[in-house]
Amino acid sequence: MNRVILIKYGELTTKKGNRSFFVNTLKKNILNKLKNYNIRIDSDLSRMYIYFEDKDIDNILKIINNIFGIHMYHIAYICDTNIYSIYDVSLNAIKDFSFNTFKVETKRSDKSFLYDSLTFSKMLGAHILKNIDNIKVDVHNPDLLVHIEIRKEKSYVYFNSYDGIGGYPVGTQPRALLMLSGGIDSPVAGYLSLKRGIKIDAVYFEAIPHTSLDARNKVISLVKKLVNYTDCINLHIINFTHIQEEIYKNCDDNYVITIMRRMMYRIMDLLCKKNKAYAIINGESIGQVASQTLHSMYVINSVTNMPVIRPVACLDKLEIIKIAKKIDTYDISILPYEDCCTVFVPKHPVINPSIERAASMEKEILYDTMIKEAVNNVYTIKITDCYDDIEDLKKLL
Ligand code: ATP
Ligand code: MG
């Protein structure tokens, strides 16, 4: 029997004028993710059909379950639009289920079909009762619901609805840059932004030799997890050593984190312009550490006019951890390698900094030149589904 994955768009259907752009982006994303399988996709503005080879169904569903923009789908059996085909296919398909009671529900979008929905449900119900022993109809609480959709070209029989991952298709928003540390919060921030359809690239600040290549590899592993939800993420690695050393040499201990983060934001601002990115995304969460009080955010944010999106700003750490576990980044994030924010943490970082004090300390540093140098020397790794660390390591050696 021929089956098809029947996708219904959910939230997408609210995008009236833009609907075809959303649907086409979703279709392109699905085709890309399923490029290793022999599939075909038909779509219109209300639904999408993925035709597949039966042997691939389990692998395909695993992939489909990570594609944003899919809110709900069914695995439907395909019939011709005539009663005999629908009878045959339904009866054959239903034999895979064990049940005592059932109900047929028909939707008829092809109004030229001879019978209305209710009449056809009753006819098919009677046909099923005649052919299978010891079952009954229960219209209130059936063990098995037999859904029939009658459409002009083909008709469909399905029994279950499966939840998709929701969100908007990645690429329906332009690019933004995710500040990705090796921590728990920023990969979750990346995942949540992808869910809104944002195409992300990642930026990692490292301070070799104070931070290790293990720390970098950890970030690469995190990007690989995020790539499960998109086609490709460019990871921009910024050498932050010189800037960080200058900050520690010239600024008051309690302001080093504030100033370090202002420098990161300045670099992000330039990188956004260079990469045509429309926002900075990070894993800041209000009140989590000294640099994430609202006072600190105000002082740090004041060096850029770019929108800064903080998807986990209002989540508790436990809520963030729950998502990190779901997307399989948690175990990587808790590996112990230090990143540049954790190597020299002052004892008493300021929680209520002033812009004037930060700016006056920054005058001691030739930060303009250093920032431009850091941006010009960015090292970029393109990470796709088939990214191979070994090849990359060979290039580095
Ligand atoms: P995370 O917040 O990801 O768990 P963290 O707690 O080590 O990591 P914070 O000190 O809370 O990081 O920094 C807040 C945010 O700033 C991070 O979520 C991340 O978006 C960004 N950030 C911090 N350090 C780096 C870095 N080395 N490279 C890129 N972004 C960073
Ligand atoms: Mg954090």
XYZ file of C-alpha atoms and ligand atoms in Angstrom:
429
model
C 0.000 0.000 0.000
C 1.256 3.446 -0.812
C 1.730 5.870 2.036
C 2.492 9.547 2.187
C 3.485 11.953 4.949
C 0.739 14.538 4.997
C 1.833 17.811 6.597
C -0.548 20.506 7.781
C 1.023 23.895 8.369
C -0.579 25.215 11.576
C 0.933 28.595 12.512
C 2.180 29.046 8.954
C -1.334 29.440 7.705
C -1.645 32.726 9.594
C 0.889 34.260 7.174
C -1.674 35.351 4.617
C 0.207 37.277 1.930
C 3.504 35.515 2.604
C 2.176 32.042 2.724
C 3.783 30.821 -0.495
C 7.182 32.125 0.654
C 6.810 30.177 3.924
C 5.628 27.041 2.151
C 8.425 27.196 -0.438
C 11.036 27.699 2.269
C 9.674 24.723 4.196
C 9.711 22.616 1.054
C 13.310 23.608 0.271
C 14.372 22.789 3.846
C 12.690 19.384 3.764
C 14.200 18.541 0.359
C 17.626 19.505 1.651
C 17.344 17.473 4.857
C 16.039 14.444 2.962
C 18.504 14.738 0.079
C 19.854 11.226 0.746
C 16.435 9.638 0.306
C 14.347 8.950 -2.742
C 11.411 11.262 -2.045
C 9.074 13.597 -3.882
C 7.163 16.546 -2.462
C 3.885 18.031 -3.672
C 2.526 21.078 -1.932
C -0.225 23.625 -2.046
C -1.023 26.495 0.276
C -2.714 24.335 2.892
C -0.765 21.080 2.964
C 2.294 19.215 1.803
C 2.705 15.585 0.736
C 6.012 13.748 1.039
C 6.135 10.539 -1.006
C 8.806 8.145 0.236
C 10.065 4.586 -0.032
C 8.616 2.403 2.726
C 11.983 1.138 3.961
C 13.079 4.709 4.816
C 10.105 5.744 6.933
C 11.778 5.522 10.376
C 14.830 7.551 9.332
C 12.704 10.090 7.493
C 10.454 10.637 10.504
C 13.474 11.225 12.758
C 14.561 14.014 10.400
C 11.061 15.438 9.898
C 10.687 15.737 13.665
C 13.534 18.299 13.715
C 12.296 20.531 10.888
C 10.808 23.831 12.028
C 7.562 24.866 10.380
C 5.929 21.435 10.729
C 3.224 21.578 13.373
C 1.377 18.379 12.675
C 1.503 15.490 10.268
C -0.195 12.215 9.485
C 1.081 9.098 7.830
C -1.684 8.532 5.334
C -2.561 5.693 2.975
C -3.250 6.862 -0.565
C -6.395 5.790 -2.445
C -8.018 6.739 -5.696
C -11.047 8.947 -5.249
C -13.723 6.277 -5.651
C -15.541 4.258 -3.012
C -14.011 0.905 -3.974
C -10.442 2.104 -3.644
C -11.205 3.828 -0.324
C -12.946 0.679 0.959
C -10.019 -1.571 -0.027
C -7.266 0.645 1.285
C -9.062 1.362 4.573
C -9.776 -2.272 5.216
C -6.206 -3.348 4.478
C -4.708 -0.567 6.581
C -7.008 -1.125 9.535
C -5.815 -4.725 9.857
C -2.523 -3.440 11.337
C -4.384 -2.195 14.418
C -5.931 -4.065 17.284
C -9.138 -2.430 18.543
C -12.592 -3.206 19.796
C -14.388 -0.016 18.852
C -13.956 2.448 15.988
C -15.455 5.469 14.318
C -15.096 6.806 10.762
C -14.735 10.548 10.201
C -14.813 11.830 6.643
C -13.800 15.219 5.258
C -14.893 15.829 1.724
C -13.204 18.710 -0.034
C -14.164 17.291 -3.424
C -17.820 18.284 -3.489
C -18.363 16.360 -6.733
C -17.882 13.107 -4.802
C -21.174 11.260 -4.841
C -21.826 11.033 -1.088
C -21.674 13.649 1.630
C -19.267 13.169 4.550
C -21.746 11.710 7.018
C -23.267 9.282 4.536
C -19.856 8.084 3.428
C -18.664 7.612 7.038
C -21.679 5.381 7.664
C -21.115 3.428 4.429
C -17.469 2.770 5.196
C -18.301 1.928 8.827
C -20.778 -0.683 7.632
C -18.207 -2.088 5.202
C -15.624 -2.430 7.982
C -18.147 -4.089 10.338
C -19.071 -6.571 7.640
C -15.441 -7.585 7.099
C -13.911 -7.660 10.576
C -15.330 -9.767 13.412
C -15.941 -8.721 17.010
C -15.748 -4.949 16.611
C -18.313 -2.239 17.255
C -18.847 1.396 16.340
C -18.443 3.876 19.218
C -18.963 7.482 18.139
C -18.032 8.961 21.546
C -14.875 7.219 22.668
C -13.590 4.877 19.946
C -10.315 2.921 20.283
C -9.542 3.732 16.667
C -10.507 6.796 14.674
C -10.485 6.228 10.920
C -9.949 9.539 9.135
C -10.880 9.795 5.487
C -10.043 12.831 3.387
C -11.683 12.893 0.004
C -9.962 15.184 -2.476
C -10.214 15.557 -6.214
C -7.003 13.854 -7.336
C -6.492 11.344 -4.554
C -8.049 10.428 -1.221
C -6.330 9.589 2.049
C -6.885 7.313 5.031
C -5.066 7.899 8.308
C -5.445 6.974 11.934
C -3.074 9.138 13.979
C -1.859 12.736 14.141
C 1.750 13.369 15.135
C 3.043 16.625 16.562
C 5.826 18.303 14.614
C 8.369 20.574 16.246
C 6.439 23.766 15.339
C 7.976 27.200 14.728
C 8.686 28.820 11.363
C 10.867 27.350 8.598
C 14.505 28.374 8.983
C 15.279 31.011 6.366
C 11.976 32.841 6.632
C 13.920 35.441 8.613
C 17.286 36.790 7.560
C 20.626 35.977 9.151
C 21.585 36.828 12.727
C 24.758 36.079 14.668
C 24.625 33.888 17.765
C 27.256 34.454 20.449
C 28.067 30.844 21.238
C 30.131 30.043 24.306
C 30.637 26.501 25.513
C 27.963 27.009 28.195
C 24.451 25.698 28.590
C 22.479 28.840 27.710
C 23.762 29.950 24.323
C 23.047 26.719 22.365
C 19.505 26.881 23.730
C 19.283 30.506 22.591
C 20.446 29.329 19.155
C 17.819 26.599 19.010
C 15.015 28.976 20.012
C 16.053 31.519 17.367
C 16.165 28.854 14.669
C 12.651 27.975 15.782
C 11.480 31.474 14.831
C 12.890 30.934 11.349
C 16.109 32.917 11.831
C 19.089 31.769 9.794
C 21.954 31.767 12.285
C 25.713 31.819 12.154
C 27.696 31.459 15.370
C 30.551 33.508 16.840
C 32.950 32.089 19.408
C 35.497 34.256 21.233
C 38.586 32.365 22.268
C 41.712 33.384 24.120
C 44.372 30.824 23.266
C 46.641 29.952 25.165
C 44.415 30.849 28.128
C 41.658 28.733 26.593
C 42.281 25.360 24.976
C 41.564 23.718 21.627
C 39.329 21.379 23.608
C 37.139 24.380 24.426
C 36.949 25.210 20.701
C 36.095 21.610 19.817
C 33.348 21.716 22.385
C 31.817 24.707 20.592
C 32.144 22.883 17.251
C 30.273 19.924 18.781
C 27.527 22.285 19.932
C 27.213 23.782 16.457
C 26.890 20.273 15.043
C 23.921 19.684 17.350
C 22.289 22.932 16.177
C 22.856 21.950 12.538
C 20.275 19.189 13.142
C 17.711 21.990 12.846
C 19.134 23.864 9.840
C 21.259 23.188 6.776
C 24.512 24.911 7.638
C 26.010 27.170 10.303
C 29.182 29.184 9.773
C 31.184 29.278 12.980
C 33.268 32.452 13.196
C 36.128 32.124 15.657
C 37.471 35.380 17.042
C 40.913 35.584 18.606
C 40.202 37.590 21.725
C 43.530 37.050 23.523
C 45.113 40.438 22.868
C 42.013 42.418 23.783
C 41.427 40.396 26.906
C 45.033 40.790 28.080
C 44.861 44.550 27.527
C 41.645 44.763 29.547
C 43.194 42.860 32.454
C 46.296 45.077 32.309
C 44.473 48.412 32.160
C 41.039 48.215 33.779
C 39.834 47.906 37.363
C 39.317 44.344 38.428
C 35.604 44.719 39.118
C 34.987 46.216 35.636
C 36.902 43.704 33.518
C 33.862 41.560 32.723
C 31.714 44.598 31.858
C 34.398 45.927 29.531
C 35.187 42.557 28.058
C 31.542 42.147 27.144
C 31.359 45.664 25.696
C 34.296 44.692 23.474
C 32.520 41.503 22.439
C 29.424 43.508 21.512
C 31.530 45.969 19.498
C 33.053 43.069 17.586
C 29.595 41.536 17.091
C 28.384 44.862 15.711
C 31.151 44.891 13.081
C 30.665 41.209 12.295
C 26.943 41.775 11.742
C 27.716 44.482 9.213
C 30.358 42.350 7.503
C 28.027 39.321 7.292
C 24.777 41.166 6.501
C 23.281 39.964 9.778
C 20.301 41.746 11.274
C 20.643 40.950 14.980
C 22.900 39.685 17.717
C 21.590 36.668 19.640
C 22.994 35.473 22.935
C 22.280 33.314 25.968
C 22.029 36.098 28.541
C 19.445 35.450 31.226
C 18.329 38.284 33.470
C 20.029 38.228 36.848
C 22.005 35.041 36.205
C 25.442 36.595 36.838
C 26.812 40.086 37.532
C 27.072 40.931 33.822
C 23.410 40.059 33.305
C 21.692 42.366 35.770
C 19.533 44.895 33.948
C 22.049 47.597 34.935
C 24.875 45.602 33.380
C 22.863 44.798 30.267
C 22.129 48.508 29.824
C 25.805 49.451 30.033
C 26.987 46.571 27.851
C 24.225 46.990 25.264
C 24.922 50.708 24.874
C 27.888 50.118 22.526
C 25.689 48.815 19.714
C 22.518 49.801 17.901
C 21.969 46.290 16.607
C 18.923 44.512 17.998
C 20.102 42.075 20.674
C 17.827 39.054 21.002
C 18.021 37.096 24.235
C 15.729 34.091 23.820
C 16.404 32.747 27.331
C 16.331 36.138 29.089
C 13.273 35.267 31.156
C 13.761 31.541 31.646
C 14.970 29.926 34.858
C 18.171 27.913 34.631
C 16.168 24.702 35.135
C 13.916 25.596 32.212
C 16.981 26.248 30.063
C 18.542 22.944 31.131
C 15.362 21.107 30.180
C 15.611 22.441 26.619
C 19.382 21.769 26.520
C 18.683 18.131 27.379
C 15.965 17.908 24.752
C 18.277 19.162 22.014
C 21.162 17.037 23.303
C 23.571 19.899 23.980
C 23.565 19.598 27.785
C 26.130 16.802 28.077
C 28.522 18.700 25.815
C 27.968 22.008 27.613
C 28.893 20.592 31.010
C 32.296 19.374 29.827
C 34.769 21.276 31.985
C 36.863 23.266 29.434
C 37.145 26.930 30.322
C 36.179 29.636 27.865
C 37.426 33.194 27.781
C 34.693 34.449 30.126
C 35.630 32.004 32.835
C 39.439 32.084 32.745
C 40.010 35.191 34.832
C 36.847 35.878 36.756
C 37.275 38.753 39.218
C 36.231 38.187 42.841
C 33.695 41.026 42.893
C 32.434 41.902 39.402
C 30.343 45.082 39.444
C 26.588 44.463 39.308
C 25.630 48.112 38.925
C 28.216 49.545 36.510
C 28.193 53.075 35.056
C 28.668 53.831 31.374
C 30.968 56.759 32.209
C 33.334 54.674 34.339
C 33.449 51.888 31.761
C 34.129 54.408 28.969
C 36.865 56.160 30.915
C 38.703 52.881 31.596
C 38.376 51.920 27.933
C 40.313 55.082 26.991
C 43.421 53.294 28.289
C 43.078 50.673 25.568
C 43.527 51.166 21.813
C 40.469 49.131 21.301
C 39.434 50.434 17.878
C 42.490 48.974 16.206
C 42.355 45.754 18.188
C 38.705 45.190 17.387
C 39.211 45.754 13.663
C 42.184 43.415 13.750
C 40.115 40.724 15.499
C 37.350 41.055 12.893
C 39.780 40.999 9.981
C 41.450 37.862 11.291
C 38.270 35.921 11.942
C 38.618 32.212 11.229
C 35.437 30.677 9.805
C 34.432 27.017 9.706
C 31.397 25.989 7.684
C 29.523 23.278 9.542
C 26.934 21.209 7.684
C 25.246 17.843 8.290
C 28.262 16.073 6.879
C 30.916 18.187 8.581
C 34.000 16.122 9.245
C 36.153 17.215 12.216
C 39.085 15.135 11.082
C 39.401 17.052 7.795
C 39.205 20.298 9.697
C 41.804 19.274 12.233
C 44.137 18.326 9.383
C 43.822 21.874 8.036
C 44.674 23.318 11.451
C 47.829 21.229 11.929
P 26.111 30.090 28.599
O 25.433 31.375 28.969
O 26.053 29.783 27.154
O 25.723 28.964 29.503
P 28.144 31.084 30.030
O 27.213 30.996 31.185
O 29.557 30.634 30.129
O 27.583 30.313 28.861
P 27.777 33.809 30.255
O 28.949 34.266 30.968
O 26.496 33.596 30.948
O 28.147 32.524 29.474
O 27.610 34.759 29.009
C 26.370 35.152 28.520
C 26.293 34.985 27.025
O 27.359 35.681 26.367
C 26.442 33.544 26.582
O 25.236 32.858 26.669
C 26.901 33.720 25.171
O 25.820 34.045 24.315
C 27.811 34.940 25.265
N 29.212 34.517 25.465
C 29.872 34.376 26.625
N 31.129 33.946 26.402
C 31.256 33.799 25.063
C 32.315 33.371 24.195
N 33.479 32.988 24.644
N 32.082 33.354 22.881
C 30.865 33.722 22.386
N 29.850 34.124 23.147
C 30.033 34.172 24.470
Mg 24.975 31.963 31.098
